[in-house]
């Protein structure tokens, strides 16, 4: 037995060390950590339990039979993050460049199945060169198994993809199927076809980072939700995100003790938000004034910046906040903003996170590009997501809420549980100037002084249909509140709604607009 244990210890040591010191040094020289170093940063110290450490591939040909390293290029297992179970798999770029083969894929399939069975989050630490070409179709079939499991786990357990190296071809579809994608600048890239193929097909010259780097996907394509400068910061933020998410869809997000008083006055909001609806301001300042300790984690911060989607806490309870951002495009809804908010609403609904919507929206962005790009179906995605959501939903109108955008942004008519407004609210089909020009165009055109008549009609329209209490008088909002008391009102309302239960009609699944 002593000899057997010594042999086992030697094999484990070989598996943990990896192929060679030279390979490790090469990984570090690129500014990248090894798979095990990354897992150590992600997990609580000493909590990681590895699965199938001694697995090796069985492929032959092209020299594979002479190169059969333990782990087969992926480290899989489970551990804890802040004491809660989390499953993980991490590509080891030192072995076959992290490329996926049959044994490699089987290990990932197993850990995904375990995560789903245990009802615990799954984190993938991606640093691989795609399918292992020497194994041919067996490698491709391995990806199919991953995609199928990503889809089965969607909305059941949180799935987080952390891009720490290259991810090309079909491999990029697994992160796209997960709930969140993290990327590290300079060292991680995602693309379906690389720069060489792009050059050959289109003649365009571009670098790997220019084609699929972290900043491209965080700011242009919207593929990445978060981008950071280094792996340590990135993995620390993954841990923070996990602290805001439940382990699965049958649980509520974890609550924490809160020392920020629930009845803290938000008097500063009176200075943050101008009463003049045409003046911009930073909605982030409003959010920071409302949430616990001003702390929140914004999703897709650099993509579709005319809308904010962020996770925060109110009195220690996690909430998802969707808010128009008047600082960019006046806070209008467009194609990208609609898609961004729709996905976020769906995420919150899937994982029992109440939704607070802050409105200051002048409407949908007009233009030929928007119409030809399908703003109708893209805007309908956001409408569908809200209408389908059964979690507690509260909306607050800060200033203007015009036209279809008012309806889409979780109005009472599409199922918001409670709707509040500040005294500066203006709810209408359109702005007073535009409405007056349509309704009173004959009177304005026939007046001796058309401009004076137009000003008079605008004032009349505002006094009749756009005063702050028009919607409240008709029961379309539940109350007009003092901005300084907004935090207390939201916390009290969410506490009341915590036991909300709502059932959707029996169906296999809906058919949301695409």
XYZ file of C-alpha atoms in Angstrom:
514
model
C 0.000 0.000 0.000
C 2.857 2.362 0.793
C 4.283 1.852 -2.678
C 0.846 2.360 -4.252
C 0.354 5.597 -2.342
C 3.779 6.807 -3.392
C 2.923 6.099 -7.028
C -0.404 7.937 -6.650
C 1.339 10.908 -5.076
C 3.828 11.027 -7.947
C 1.063 10.946 -10.537
C -0.846 13.697 -8.758
C 2.279 15.785 -8.548
C 2.845 15.349 -12.271
C -0.757 16.357 -13.023
C -0.554 19.448 -10.822
C 2.812 20.619 -12.138
C 1.726 20.371 -15.760
C 3.888 19.622 -18.765
C 7.038 21.558 -17.813
C 8.449 24.595 -16.069
C 9.186 26.054 -19.484
C 5.520 25.886 -20.431
C 4.586 27.613 -17.183
C 7.155 30.335 -17.763
C 5.809 30.867 -21.275
C 2.285 31.277 -19.862
C 3.498 33.829 -17.322
C 5.520 35.654 -19.975
C 2.262 36.377 -21.815
C 0.882 38.021 -18.676
C -1.383 35.039 -18.022
C -1.793 32.796 -14.987
C -2.008 29.013 -15.143
C -5.347 27.232 -14.795
C -4.684 26.261 -11.191
C -3.495 29.742 -10.228
C -6.742 31.125 -11.603
C -8.827 28.625 -9.648
C -6.963 29.559 -6.469
C -7.897 33.215 -7.009
C -11.527 32.372 -7.716
C -12.211 29.893 -4.927
C -12.031 30.211 -1.165
C -8.578 29.056 0.029
C -8.277 25.276 0.257
C -11.844 24.618 -0.890
C -11.224 23.270 -4.407
C -11.894 19.580 -5.064
C -10.690 18.327 -8.434
C -12.544 15.801 -10.583
C -10.884 13.424 -13.078
C -7.410 14.770 -12.469
C -5.827 11.648 -13.944
C -7.933 11.562 -17.113
C -5.956 11.143 -20.352
C -7.021 11.023 -23.975
C -7.221 7.773 -25.968
C -6.707 9.282 -29.426
C -4.101 7.967 -31.853
C -2.430 9.364 -34.943
C -0.489 12.540 -35.665
C 1.746 11.736 -32.672
C -1.045 11.930 -30.103
C -0.442 8.409 -28.788
C 3.006 9.509 -27.576
C 1.692 12.621 -25.822
C -0.918 11.767 -23.192
C -0.677 14.304 -20.346
C -2.851 14.028 -17.251
C -5.933 16.316 -17.082
C -5.929 16.450 -20.921
C -5.705 20.230 -20.793
C -8.651 21.103 -18.540
C -8.930 21.281 -14.757
C -12.438 20.550 -13.447
C -14.006 20.450 -10.009
C -15.876 22.367 -7.352
C -15.161 24.556 -4.366
C -16.701 27.459 -2.499
C -16.912 31.209 -3.071
C -17.802 33.037 0.136
C -18.795 29.664 1.537
C -21.226 28.759 -1.266
C -20.622 25.864 -3.653
C -19.447 26.809 -7.150
C -18.365 24.488 -9.990
C -15.539 25.415 -12.330
C -13.583 24.241 -15.317
C -10.382 25.911 -16.472
C -8.529 25.346 -19.724
C -4.804 24.699 -19.313
C -3.158 26.431 -22.271
C 0.126 24.666 -21.488
C -1.388 21.362 -22.681
C -2.339 21.238 -26.371
C -2.909 25.000 -26.205
C -6.056 24.281 -24.191
C -7.613 22.746 -27.325
C -10.679 20.594 -26.798
C -10.537 16.867 -27.538
C -12.877 14.009 -26.696
C -11.569 13.339 -23.166
C -11.263 17.073 -22.491
C -14.907 17.590 -23.520
C -16.124 14.621 -21.476
C -14.605 16.156 -18.359
C -16.414 19.436 -19.023
C -19.682 17.586 -19.682
C -19.379 15.844 -16.326
C -18.767 19.001 -14.331
C -21.638 20.773 -16.097
C -23.956 17.878 -15.286
C -22.833 17.943 -11.647
C -23.423 21.712 -11.415
C -26.940 21.344 -12.772
C -27.717 18.378 -10.500
C -26.353 20.165 -7.426
C -28.050 23.454 -8.305
C -24.866 25.519 -8.082
C -23.274 28.184 -10.329
C -20.839 27.180 -13.069
C -17.789 29.284 -13.936
C -15.696 28.523 -17.019
C -12.166 29.909 -17.215
C -11.553 29.952 -20.955
C -8.064 29.895 -22.435
C -8.101 27.499 -25.375
C -7.272 27.271 -29.046
C -10.585 25.724 -30.089
C -11.167 22.181 -31.269
C -8.218 19.757 -31.272
C -7.696 19.335 -35.002
C -5.963 15.943 -34.648
C -9.149 14.447 -33.156
C -11.400 15.673 -35.954
C -15.142 15.272 -35.597
C -14.872 13.838 -32.076
C -13.677 17.243 -30.902
C -16.537 18.994 -32.686
C -19.055 16.630 -31.091
C -17.582 17.576 -27.729
C -18.554 21.190 -28.339
C -22.069 20.097 -29.215
C -22.379 18.460 -25.819
C -21.237 21.666 -24.111
C -23.710 23.826 -26.052
C -26.574 21.476 -25.234
C -25.735 21.615 -21.523
C -25.360 25.418 -21.602
C -28.875 25.591 -22.985
C -30.345 23.131 -20.485
C -28.783 25.035 -17.597
C -29.917 28.438 -18.890
C -32.155 30.105 -16.323
C -31.608 27.222 -13.893
C -28.110 27.953 -12.553
C -25.955 31.042 -13.112
C -23.353 30.439 -15.834
C -20.354 32.766 -16.023
C -17.705 32.675 -18.758
C -14.326 34.256 -18.040
C -12.226 34.824 -21.142
C -8.538 34.675 -20.216
C -7.015 33.814 -23.586
C -8.095 33.061 -27.158
C -11.535 31.680 -27.963
C -12.091 31.134 -31.676
C -14.524 29.415 -33.997
C -17.351 27.325 -32.572
C -15.817 27.569 -29.108
C -17.095 31.151 -28.887
C -20.707 29.996 -28.850
C -20.501 28.490 -25.360
C -19.727 31.860 -23.706
C -22.451 33.446 -25.823
C -24.961 30.987 -24.325
C -24.036 31.836 -20.733
C -25.372 34.599 -18.500
C -22.236 36.732 -18.189
C -18.984 37.099 -20.125
C -15.873 38.597 -18.520
C -12.800 39.523 -20.576
C -9.243 40.689 -19.842
C -7.699 43.361 -22.036
C -4.794 42.452 -24.329
C -4.747 38.734 -23.449
C -8.282 37.546 -24.322
C -9.962 37.502 -27.723
C -13.177 36.049 -29.130
C -14.067 35.661 -32.809
C -15.662 33.173 -35.172
C -13.053 33.676 -37.893
C -9.626 35.096 -37.109
C -7.705 37.936 -38.768
C -6.061 35.634 -41.339
C -9.416 34.367 -42.607
C -10.859 37.882 -42.614
C -7.896 39.085 -44.668
C -8.232 36.214 -47.140
C -11.978 36.643 -47.627
C -12.513 40.396 -47.400
C -9.031 41.861 -47.744
C -9.406 43.719 -44.440
C -6.326 44.026 -42.251
C -6.954 43.815 -38.526
C -5.244 42.560 -35.368
C -6.637 39.917 -33.026
C -7.504 42.521 -30.395
C -8.943 44.847 -33.026
C -11.183 42.052 -34.251
C -12.251 40.431 -31.009
C -10.496 41.975 -28.017
C -12.042 42.896 -24.696
C -12.715 46.538 -25.555
C -14.324 45.602 -28.876
C -16.744 43.178 -27.247
C -17.410 45.387 -24.219
C -18.072 48.547 -26.202
C -19.009 47.648 -29.779
C -20.476 44.155 -30.151
C -21.957 43.769 -26.681
C -20.664 40.190 -26.435
C -18.736 40.923 -23.200
C -20.513 42.239 -20.116
C -17.335 43.203 -18.238
C -13.718 44.021 -19.223
C -10.747 44.422 -16.891
C -7.043 45.152 -17.161
C -5.710 42.078 -15.360
C -6.767 38.588 -14.322
C -6.626 39.253 -10.585
C -9.133 42.116 -10.787
C -11.300 40.156 -13.204
C -11.558 37.101 -10.952
C -12.193 39.281 -7.911
C -15.145 40.825 -9.746
C -16.435 37.365 -10.664
C -16.487 36.564 -6.951
C -18.402 39.795 -6.298
C -20.946 39.008 -9.005
C -21.511 35.541 -7.528
C -22.324 37.211 -4.198
C -25.267 38.939 -5.933
C -26.704 35.812 -7.549
C -28.636 32.870 -6.103
C -27.186 29.396 -6.466
C -30.108 28.402 -8.683
C -33.565 29.459 -9.828
C -35.255 27.870 -6.795
C -33.499 30.196 -4.358
C -33.469 33.918 -3.719
C -30.268 35.958 -4.029
C -28.232 36.091 -0.824
C -29.065 38.993 1.493
C -26.513 40.755 3.673
C -26.775 42.895 6.814
C -27.187 46.543 5.888
C -25.911 49.465 7.935
C -27.157 52.069 5.439
C -30.457 53.283 6.981
C -33.558 52.379 5.003
C -35.023 55.803 5.744
C -31.893 57.712 4.747
C -32.961 60.942 3.071
C -32.004 61.433 -0.558
C -32.116 65.196 -0.526
C -29.120 65.327 -2.857
C -31.385 64.027 -5.634
C -33.024 67.442 -5.823
C -29.721 68.836 -7.070
C -28.783 65.860 -9.272
C -31.911 65.833 -11.455
C -32.804 69.143 -13.155
C -36.495 69.979 -13.326
C -36.021 71.041 -16.956
C -36.632 67.871 -18.972
C -34.237 69.010 -21.704
C -31.196 69.195 -19.427
C -29.030 66.069 -19.169
C -27.667 64.516 -15.976
C -25.924 61.301 -14.957
C -28.449 58.652 -13.908
C -25.632 56.797 -12.137
C -25.661 59.531 -9.496
C -29.342 58.826 -8.881
C -28.685 55.111 -8.535
C -25.745 55.668 -6.187
C -27.909 57.894 -4.000
C -30.656 55.255 -3.779
C -28.802 51.964 -3.264
C -26.977 50.663 -0.208
C -23.701 52.522 0.326
C -23.831 53.775 -3.276
C -22.488 50.410 -4.433
C -23.669 48.695 -7.625
C -22.296 46.457 -10.374
C -23.166 47.749 -13.831
C -23.635 45.188 -16.605
C -22.585 46.162 -20.162
C -21.334 49.505 -18.849
C -19.737 50.508 -22.162
C -22.321 49.119 -24.600
C -25.656 50.816 -25.332
C -24.816 53.547 -22.847
C -28.193 55.256 -23.222
C -29.571 52.666 -20.794
C -28.144 51.400 -17.511
C -28.541 47.839 -16.252
C -27.032 47.208 -12.854
C -27.186 44.921 -9.837
C -27.330 46.538 -6.419
C -28.806 46.112 -2.955
C -31.618 47.924 -1.181
C -31.649 47.261 2.569
C -29.363 44.284 1.969
C -31.617 42.683 -0.667
C -30.415 42.297 -4.272
C -32.302 44.206 -6.965
C -31.815 44.693 -10.677
C -32.097 48.299 -11.828
C -32.947 49.313 -15.396
C -32.630 53.053 -16.005
C -32.575 55.429 -18.940
C -29.346 57.453 -19.114
C -30.090 61.067 -20.203
C -26.358 61.692 -20.524
C -26.247 59.612 -23.738
C -28.650 60.131 -26.652
C -30.964 61.837 -24.139
C -31.817 58.374 -22.779
C -33.800 57.265 -25.826
C -34.473 53.604 -26.534
C -32.790 52.228 -29.642
C -31.986 48.764 -30.982
C -28.988 48.092 -28.764
C -30.530 49.572 -25.620
C -33.650 47.454 -26.114
C -31.619 44.269 -26.505
C -29.413 45.060 -23.520
C -32.307 45.786 -21.188
C -34.403 42.843 -22.414
C -31.651 40.330 -21.649
C -31.080 41.881 -18.232
C -34.784 41.764 -17.356
C -34.888 38.102 -18.389
C -31.847 37.360 -16.237
C -33.389 39.028 -13.192
C -36.674 37.204 -13.703
C -34.929 33.837 -14.113
C -33.014 34.219 -10.843
C -35.669 35.815 -8.616
C -34.154 39.294 -8.581
C -36.751 42.105 -8.188
C -36.630 44.774 -10.891
C -36.664 48.532 -10.294
C -37.077 50.653 -13.427
C -36.130 54.341 -13.448
C -37.712 56.244 -16.335
C -36.590 59.418 -18.027
C -37.204 58.537 -21.670
C -38.188 60.789 -24.579
C -39.183 57.863 -26.797
C -37.612 55.542 -29.344
C -34.769 56.834 -31.500
C -36.132 57.911 -34.912
C -34.220 57.281 -38.116
C -33.992 55.191 -41.262
C -31.177 53.053 -39.834
C -33.243 52.216 -36.764
C -36.348 51.318 -38.751
C -34.448 49.268 -41.324
C -32.460 47.644 -38.529
C -35.673 46.343 -36.988
C -36.341 48.647 -34.048
C -39.890 47.274 -33.994
C -38.848 43.692 -33.288
C -35.912 44.710 -31.086
C -38.074 47.037 -29.016
C -40.608 44.228 -28.765
C -37.929 42.096 -27.052
C -37.896 44.502 -24.132
C -41.681 44.636 -24.052
C -41.863 40.836 -24.090
C -39.283 40.506 -21.316
C -41.145 42.830 -18.983
C -44.563 41.336 -19.742
C -43.189 37.844 -19.112
C -41.452 38.702 -15.823
C -43.099 37.473 -12.616
C -40.630 38.891 -10.065
C -41.569 42.013 -8.070
C -41.505 45.010 -10.423
C -41.496 48.670 -9.428
C -41.200 51.585 -11.819
C -40.386 55.193 -10.997
C -40.844 58.095 -13.420
C -38.328 60.822 -12.671
C -39.121 63.274 -15.458
C -40.422 62.551 -18.942
C -41.934 59.315 -20.189
C -43.210 59.690 -23.734
C -44.942 57.468 -26.241
C -44.335 53.771 -26.707
C -41.136 53.972 -24.681
C -43.214 54.824 -21.591
C -45.321 51.706 -22.106
C -42.336 49.453 -22.821
C -40.354 50.597 -19.765
C -42.503 48.607 -17.327
C -45.585 50.786 -17.141
C -48.487 49.763 -14.960
C -50.415 48.667 -18.026
C -47.913 45.879 -18.808
C -47.780 44.531 -15.279
C -45.623 46.668 -13.004
C -46.717 45.936 -9.443
C -46.217 49.489 -8.257
C -45.579 52.690 -10.188
C -44.336 55.896 -8.600
C -43.466 59.312 -9.999
C -41.660 62.424 -8.891
C -43.457 65.778 -9.059
C -41.386 66.573 -12.160
C -42.954 63.752 -14.184
C -44.411 64.277 -17.638
C -46.276 61.295 -19.096
C -47.674 61.791 -22.570
C -47.869 60.474 -26.100
C -45.137 62.953 -27.058
C -43.563 66.201 -25.902
C -45.806 69.236 -25.577
C -44.181 71.095 -28.450
C -44.646 68.245 -30.896
C -48.175 67.534 -29.695
C -49.241 71.147 -30.004
C -47.847 71.369 -33.533
C -49.998 68.376 -34.523
C -53.215 69.137 -32.651
C -53.318 72.893 -33.193
C -51.606 73.164 -36.556
C -54.585 74.913 -38.189
C -54.952 77.465 -35.394
C -51.206 78.148 -35.417
C -51.078 78.489 -39.213
C -54.075 80.836 -39.291
C -53.016 83.094 -36.430
C -51.775 86.642 -36.935
C -48.768 85.732 -34.792
C -48.129 81.977 -35.343
C -45.237 81.783 -32.865
C -47.236 83.406 -30.074
C -50.159 81.102 -30.834
C -47.838 78.071 -30.767
C -46.438 79.064 -27.351
C -49.965 79.521 -26.036
C -51.095 76.132 -27.347
C -48.039 74.369 -25.898
C -48.830 75.887 -22.505
C -52.472 74.839 -22.815
C -51.546 71.263 -23.763
C -49.171 71.016 -20.811
C -51.739 72.324 -18.348
C -54.438 69.949 -19.606
C -52.605 66.688 -20.301
C -49.042 66.859 -18.983
C -49.282 68.145 -15.434
C -47.594 65.897 -12.842
C -50.864 64.574 -11.405
C -52.695 63.707 -14.609
C -51.657 60.022 -14.507
C -52.191 59.792 -10.733
C -55.740 61.113 -11.080
C -56.476 58.286 -13.499
C -54.833 55.552 -11.439
C -51.961 55.007 -13.889
C -49.401 55.662 -11.186
C -49.812 54.699 -7.535
C -48.331 57.790 -5.949
C -46.387 60.982 -6.559
C -43.516 60.954 -4.077
C -40.882 63.310 -2.700
C -37.553 62.465 -4.386
C -35.826 62.655 -0.999
C -37.954 59.750 0.240
C -37.463 57.508 -2.783
C -35.094 55.050 -1.088
C -37.486 54.493 1.807
C -40.465 54.056 -0.530
C -38.633 51.517 -2.712
C -37.391 49.496 0.275
C -40.849 49.400 1.865
C -42.497 48.409 -1.402
C -39.982 45.644 -2.103
C -40.429 44.284 1.419
C -44.175 44.034 0.811
C -43.645 42.332 -2.558
C -41.081 39.823 -1.289
C -43.711 37.084 -1.058
C -45.225 37.834 -4.460
C -46.282 34.762 -6.409
C -47.420 34.836 -10.026
C -47.978 32.004 -12.477
C -47.684 32.161 -16.247
C -50.056 30.214 -18.504
C -49.099 26.587 -19.034
C -46.974 26.293 -22.164
C -43.830 24.639 -23.435
C -42.185 28.044 -23.909
C -43.017 31.392 -25.421
C -41.977 32.579 -28.848
C -40.233 35.907 -28.154
C -39.501 38.345 -30.961
C -36.096 37.901 -32.567
